[in-house]
Coordinates of C-alpha atoms and ligand atoms in Angstrom, one line a residue:
M816 CA 0.1 -0.1 0.0
K817 CA 1.4 3.2 -1.0
S818 CA 0.6 5.2 2.0
T819 CA 2.2 2.9 4.3
R820 CA 5.2 5.6 4.7
I821 CA 2.9 8.5 5.7
Q822 CA 0.9 6.1 8.1
L823 CA 4.2 4.7 9.7
L824 CA 5.2 8.2 10.1
L825 CA 1.9 9.1 11.9
V826 CA 2.3 6.2 14.1
T827 CA 5.6 6.9 15.1
T828 CA 4.5 10.4 16.0
L829 CA 1.9 9.2 18.2
F830 CA 4.3 6.8 19.9
F831 CA 6.6 9.8 20.8
S832 CA 3.7 12.2 21.6
M833 CA 4.7 12.1 25.2
L834 CA 6.5 15.6 25.3
S835 CA 9.0 14.8 22.6
P836 CA 11.4 17.8 21.7
I837 CA 10.2 19.8 18.9
N838 CA 13.9 20.7 17.9
G839 CA 14.6 17.3 17.2
Q840 CA 17.9 17.5 19.4
G841 CA 16.9 15.7 22.4
R842 CA 14.6 13.0 21.2
T843 CA 17.6 10.9 20.0
K844 CA 21.0 11.3 21.3
N845 CA 22.9 9.9 18.2
K846 CA 25.4 11.9 16.5
A847 CA 23.3 12.7 13.5
A848 CA 20.7 14.7 15.6
S849 CA 23.1 17.4 16.7
F850 CA 23.5 18.6 13.3
A851 CA 19.9 19.4 12.6
R852 CA 19.2 22.8 11.6
W853 CA 16.3 24.9 10.6
Y854 CA 15.0 25.0 6.8
K855 CA 12.7 27.7 5.6
G856 CA 10.3 26.5 3.2
N857 CA 7.1 27.3 1.6
T858 CA 4.4 24.5 0.9
H859 CA 2.0 26.5 -1.1
T860 CA 2.7 28.4 -4.5
H861 CA 1.1 28.7 -7.7
T862 CA 2.6 29.1 -11.2
L863 CA 1.4 29.7 -14.8
A864 CA 0.3 26.0 -14.9
S865 CA -2.7 27.1 -13.0
D866 CA -3.6 30.5 -11.9
G867 CA -0.3 32.0 -10.9
N868 CA 1.2 34.8 -13.3
A869 CA 4.9 33.5 -13.6
P870 CA 6.3 30.5 -15.0
A871 CA 7.9 27.7 -12.4
S872 CA 11.4 28.7 -13.2
Y873 CA 10.6 32.2 -12.4
V874 CA 9.0 31.2 -9.3
V875 CA 11.6 28.9 -8.0
K876 CA 14.2 31.5 -8.6
W877 CA 12.2 34.2 -6.4
Y878 CA 12.1 31.9 -3.5
Y879 CA 16.2 30.8 -4.0
N880 CA 16.9 34.5 -4.4
Q881 CA 15.2 35.1 -0.8
G882 CA 17.1 32.5 0.8
Y883 CA 14.4 29.7 1.1
N884 CA 15.7 26.0 1.3
F885 CA 12.7 24.2 0.0
I886 CA 9.3 25.0 -2.0
A887 CA 6.4 23.0 -3.4
L888 CA 4.9 24.1 -6.6
T889 CA 1.2 23.3 -6.0
D890 CA -1.0 24.3 -8.9
H891 CA -4.7 23.6 -8.9
N892 CA -5.1 20.0 -9.7
K893 CA -1.8 19.9 -11.7
I894 CA 1.4 18.5 -11.0
I895 CA 4.8 20.1 -12.1
N896 CA 7.6 17.4 -12.1
P897 CA 10.5 19.2 -10.4
D898 CA 12.8 17.4 -12.7
T899 CA 11.4 19.7 -15.6
V900 CA 11.9 22.9 -13.8
K901 CA 14.9 25.2 -14.7
L902 CA 16.6 25.9 -11.5
P903 CA 18.8 29.1 -10.9
G904 CA 22.2 28.8 -12.4
K905 CA 24.5 28.9 -9.3
L906 CA 22.2 26.7 -7.2
R907 CA 23.0 26.5 -3.6
K908 CA 23.1 23.1 -2.2
D909 CA 20.7 23.7 0.5
F910 CA 17.8 24.3 -1.8
I911 CA 15.3 21.8 -3.2
L912 CA 11.9 21.5 -4.8
I913 CA 9.1 19.2 -3.3
R914 CA 6.6 17.8 -5.4
G915 CA 3.1 19.1 -4.8
E916 CA -0.4 19.6 -5.9
E917 CA -3.2 21.9 -4.5
V918 CA -6.0 19.3 -4.8
S919 CA -8.8 21.8 -5.4
G920 CA -12.5 20.2 -4.8
G921 CA -16.0 21.6 -4.9
K922 CA -17.1 24.2 -2.5
S923 CA -13.6 25.9 -2.2
I924 CA -12.3 22.9 -0.1
H925 CA -8.5 22.7 -1.3
T926 CA -6.0 20.3 0.2
T927 CA -2.1 20.3 -0.6
G928 CA -0.8 17.2 -1.3
L929 CA 3.0 17.6 -0.4
N930 CA 5.7 15.1 -1.8
V931 CA 3.0 13.1 -3.6
T932 CA 4.1 10.5 -5.9
G933 CA 1.7 11.7 -9.0
Y934 CA -1.4 13.3 -9.9
V935 CA -4.0 13.5 -7.1
D936 CA -7.6 13.5 -8.7
P937 CA -9.9 15.9 -6.5
G938 CA -12.6 13.4 -7.0
D939 CA -16.4 14.2 -6.9
K940 CA -17.1 18.0 -6.5
T941 CA -20.6 17.9 -5.9
L942 CA -20.2 15.9 -2.4
A943 CA -20.9 17.5 1.1
N944 CA -17.8 19.4 2.5
A945 CA -16.7 16.5 4.9
A946 CA -16.7 13.9 1.8
I947 CA -14.7 16.2 -0.5
L948 CA -12.1 16.8 2.3
Q949 CA -12.0 13.0 3.4
N950 CA -11.5 12.1 -0.4
H951 CA -8.6 14.8 -0.5
V952 CA -7.0 13.1 2.2
D953 CA -7.6 9.5 1.2
S954 CA -6.3 10.4 -2.5
V955 CA -3.2 12.1 -1.1
L956 CA -2.1 9.4 1.3
T957 CA -2.8 6.9 -1.5
H958 CA 0.0 8.9 -3.5
S959 CA 2.4 8.8 -0.3
G960 CA 1.8 12.3 0.2
L961 CA 1.2 14.5 3.3
P962 CA -2.2 16.1 3.1
I963 CA -2.8 19.8 4.5
L964 CA -6.1 21.5 4.8
N965 CA -5.7 24.8 3.0
H966 CA -7.3 27.9 4.0
P967 CA -10.4 26.8 5.9
N968 CA -11.7 30.3 5.8
F969 CA -11.7 30.9 2.3
S970 CA -14.9 31.5 0.5
K971 CA -17.8 29.4 2.2
G972 CA -15.1 28.0 4.4
I973 CA -15.2 24.6 6.5
H974 CA -16.0 24.7 10.0
A975 CA -13.9 22.7 12.8
S976 CA -16.9 20.4 13.0
N977 CA -16.4 19.1 9.4
I978 CA -12.7 19.2 9.8
S979 CA -12.9 16.8 13.0
T980 CA -14.9 14.2 11.2
T981 CA -11.9 13.6 8.7
S982 CA -9.8 10.9 9.5
K983 CA -5.9 10.6 8.7
L984 CA -5.8 14.5 8.5
H985 CA -3.5 16.0 10.9
M986 CA -2.3 19.3 9.5
L987 CA -4.0 22.8 8.3
E988 CA -3.2 26.1 7.1
L989 CA -3.0 28.4 9.9
F990 CA -2.0 31.4 8.1
N991 CA -2.3 31.8 4.4
G992 CA -0.8 34.9 2.4
H993 CA -3.4 35.3 -0.1
P994 CA -5.4 38.3 0.7
G995 CA -9.1 36.6 0.4
V996 CA -8.7 33.6 2.9
Y997 CA -9.6 35.6 6.2
N998 CA -7.0 33.9 8.4
W999 CA -8.2 36.2 11.3
G1000 CA -11.7 35.2 11.2
K1001 CA -15.0 36.6 9.5
E1002 CA -18.8 36.6 9.8
G1003 CA -19.7 32.9 10.5
H1004 CA -16.2 31.9 10.5
A1005 CA -13.8 32.1 13.8
P1006 CA -10.0 33.1 13.3
V1007 CA -8.4 29.6 11.8
E1008 CA -6.3 29.8 15.1
V1009 CA -9.5 29.1 17.1
K1010 CA -10.6 26.4 15.0
W1011 CA -7.2 24.9 15.6
D1012 CA -7.6 25.1 19.3
S1013 CA -11.3 23.7 18.9
L1014 CA -9.9 20.5 17.1
L1015 CA -7.1 20.1 19.6
T1016 CA -9.2 20.7 22.6
Q1017 CA -11.7 17.8 20.9
G1018 CA -8.5 15.5 21.1
H1019 CA -7.5 15.9 17.5
R1020 CA -3.8 15.8 16.7
F1021 CA -3.3 18.9 14.6
F1022 CA -0.1 20.7 13.5
A1023 CA -0.1 24.0 11.5
V1024 CA 1.7 25.4 8.5
A1025 CA 1.8 29.1 7.4
S1026 CA 2.1 29.2 3.5
D1027 CA 2.2 31.9 1.1
D1028 CA -0.4 30.5 -1.7
A1029 CA 1.4 32.9 -3.9
H1030 CA -0.2 33.9 -7.5
H1031 CA 1.3 37.0 -8.2
Y1032 CA 5.0 37.8 -9.0
D1033 CA 5.0 41.3 -10.6
Q1034 CA 3.3 43.9 -8.7
F1035 CA 3.8 43.7 -4.9
Y1036 CA 1.0 45.1 -2.7
P1037 CA -1.5 43.9 0.1
E1038 CA -4.2 43.1 -2.3
K1039 CA -2.1 40.9 -4.5
A1040 CA -1.4 37.1 -3.5
N1041 CA 2.3 37.8 -3.3
P1042 CA 5.0 35.3 -2.0
G1043 CA 7.1 36.0 1.1
R1044 CA 4.3 36.1 3.7
G1045 CA 4.1 32.9 5.3
W1046 CA 6.4 29.8 5.5
V1047 CA 7.5 26.9 7.6
M1048 CA 10.8 26.5 9.5
V1049 CA 11.5 22.7 9.7
K1050 CA 14.1 21.2 11.8
S1051 CA 15.9 18.3 10.0
T1052 CA 19.3 16.7 9.7
V1053 CA 18.8 16.3 6.0
L1054 CA 17.3 18.4 3.2
S1055 CA 15.2 16.0 1.0
P1056 CA 11.6 15.9 0.5
D1057 CA 11.2 12.7 2.3
S1058 CA 13.2 14.0 5.5
I1059 CA 11.4 17.6 5.4
V1060 CA 7.9 15.8 5.1
A1061 CA 8.9 13.3 7.8
A1062 CA 10.0 16.1 10.3
M1063 CA 6.6 17.9 9.6
V1064 CA 4.7 14.9 10.5
R1065 CA 6.7 14.4 13.7
G1066 CA 6.0 18.4 14.5
D1067 CA 9.6 19.2 14.3
F1068 CA 8.9 22.6 12.8
Y1069 CA 7.0 25.9 13.3
A1070 CA 4.8 28.1 11.3
S1071 CA 5.7 31.7 10.8
N1072 CA 4.7 34.9 9.3
G1073 CA 7.5 37.1 10.7
I1074 CA 9.3 35.8 13.6
I1075 CA 12.4 33.6 13.6
L1076 CA 13.2 31.3 16.4
K1077 CA 16.2 30.1 17.8
T1078 CA 15.0 27.5 20.2
V1079 CA 12.1 25.2 20.5
E1080 CA 12.4 22.7 22.9
A1081 CA 10.3 20.4 25.2
N1082 CA 11.2 17.7 27.6
Q1083 CA 9.1 16.2 30.5
N1084 CA 9.3 19.5 32.7
N1085 CA 9.6 22.3 30.2
L1086 CA 8.5 23.9 27.2
T1087 CA 11.1 26.6 26.2
V1088 CA 11.3 29.0 23.4
E1089 CA 13.6 31.6 22.4
I1090 CA 13.5 34.3 19.6
D1091 CA 16.5 34.4 17.3
L1092 CA 16.4 38.5 17.6
V1093 CA 19.2 39.0 15.0
A1094 CA 17.2 37.0 12.3
T1095 CA 13.9 38.3 13.4
K1096 CA 15.0 41.8 13.2
E1097 CA 16.2 41.4 9.8
Q1098 CA 13.0 39.4 8.9
L1099 CA 11.0 42.4 9.9
K1100 CA 12.5 44.5 7.5
S1101 CA 11.1 42.3 4.6
P1102 CA 8.4 44.4 2.4
Y1103 CA 6.5 41.4 1.8
L1104 CA 5.3 40.6 5.4
T1105 CA 1.5 41.0 5.9
G1106 CA 0.4 40.7 9.6
N1107 CA -2.7 40.9 11.6
I1108 CA -3.6 44.4 11.4
T1109 CA -5.5 45.7 14.9
T1110 CA -7.0 48.9 16.2
E1111 CA -5.3 47.9 19.8
G1112 CA -2.3 46.6 20.6
K1113 CA 1.2 47.1 22.6
S1114 CA 4.4 47.2 20.8
G1115 CA 6.9 44.6 21.4
F1116 CA 7.4 40.9 21.8
L1117 CA 5.1 38.6 23.6
I1118 CA 5.3 34.8 24.4
E1119 CA 2.2 33.0 25.0
F1120 CA 1.9 29.4 26.1
I1121 CA -1.9 28.1 25.0
G1122 CA -3.6 25.1 26.2
S1123 CA -7.0 23.2 26.2
G1124 CA -9.8 25.7 24.9
G1125 CA -7.4 28.4 23.5
K1126 CA -6.9 29.3 27.1
V1127 CA -3.4 31.3 27.8
L1128 CA -1.5 29.3 30.5
K1129 CA 1.4 31.9 30.8
K1130 CA 2.6 34.8 29.1
T1131 CA 5.8 36.8 29.1
E1132 CA 6.8 40.0 27.6
G1133 CA 10.4 39.2 26.1
T1134 CA 12.3 37.3 23.9
S1135 CA 12.6 34.0 25.9
A1136 CA 10.3 32.1 28.0
S1137 CA 9.8 28.7 29.7
Y1138 CA 6.6 26.8 30.7
A1139 CA 6.8 24.4 33.6
V1140 CA 4.6 21.2 32.5
N1141 CA 2.5 19.7 35.3
G1142 CA 1.4 17.0 33.2
S1143 CA -2.2 17.3 33.3
E1144 CA -2.4 19.6 30.2
Q1145 CA -4.3 18.1 27.3
Y1146 CA -1.7 20.1 25.1
I1147 CA 0.6 22.9 25.1
R1148 CA 1.6 25.2 22.3
C1149 CA 3.2 28.5 21.9
R1150 CA 2.4 31.7 20.3
V1151 CA 5.2 34.2 19.6
S1152 CA 4.1 37.8 18.7
Y1153 CA 5.7 41.0 17.7
C1154 CA 3.5 44.1 17.6
R1155 CA 4.4 47.2 15.6
K1156 CA 2.6 50.5 15.2
R1157 CA 1.3 51.2 12.0
A1158 CA 0.0 54.5 10.4
E1159 CA -3.6 55.7 11.5
N1160 CA -3.4 54.2 15.0
K1161 CA -3.1 50.7 13.5
F1162 CA -1.1 47.8 14.8
E1163 CA 0.5 45.0 13.0
Y1164 CA 1.0 41.4 14.9
L1165 CA 3.5 39.0 13.3
Y1166 CA 3.8 35.5 14.9
A1167 CA 5.7 32.4 15.0
W1168 CA 3.6 29.4 16.2
T1169 CA 5.0 26.2 17.5
Q1170 CA 3.4 23.0 17.3
P1171 CA 1.3 21.6 20.3
V1172 CA 2.9 19.2 22.4
F1173 CA 0.6 16.5 24.3
P1174 CA 1.7 15.7 27.9
G1175 CA -1.5 14.3 28.8
Q1176 CA -1.7 11.7 26.1
K1177 CA 0.1 8.4 27.1
Ligands
LIG673 ZN1 -6.8 27.1 -2.5
LIG674 ZN1 -3.7 28.0 -3.7

């Protein structure tokens, strides 16, 4: 069965769910683990093969020039073979393409198939929301890929109640850089982060990515679907499609739309997070970022540890923080934010979101 690889990884993940270290350094003590590093990547990008406005080679060059380590070209119901894409001339050794597709079904339900072996058919587009999503997940797994539910608040959206009934789905897009996806909520739909907490609180194991969903590579302004807005940082000893996806399935990554972390570490007693201040300050100069614009805010860094029901268990204003685990928490995750003042009494929040750990799950 072709989906064996992912299923095995998920089983492994569950096996290690008792506070396994997120940064991959403490889980095993073998030598290779000490060489794990962070790799920056985007799991959701479009090209001329569907509704993006640049050819694949141009898109790849854009990400390469911005210092990314991997991207997946994920056109709507189209597969681009990475071997056919012209790569930038002086290719760094730390840059790869991962084969992907945005499986785009009816009712605006879209699912990234990451590292799929071949074309994934979106199936019957007339089914109910939950059935469309389950078809996507099953088909992506059949093609040995990792399914990621995209932009849950896009168009009519999909509610947590429809996501929670889906089996073998363990990842969703928490932040999507497209201007039409309502990451922060809209009428009838809670912020995606609230949906994530709802799923976790119900006992479903979900990790979260941030991605670009980039379509436009010529003009850059907030109303365009530009690249450079959301990404994942994956901790891995090896940069290959299989190792990156395996690390994501283990939860050895965090999602970001502006903040860079130096340390994300969990053990039986503590969950510790430290901001990479130098890298974050550099990242915050990027003209491509689009944060959460609010009318109220407090400038500076804030680190929050979040548990069941989305409740903030502890918060610290600063660049590093540690949460003492008491063992009864259903889950704990960390949200790091940076707030900066914008024109007209507006504030902009940028984030890094770590994956949850599950001390209460034996
Ligand atoms: Zn989509
Ligand atoms: Zn898309």
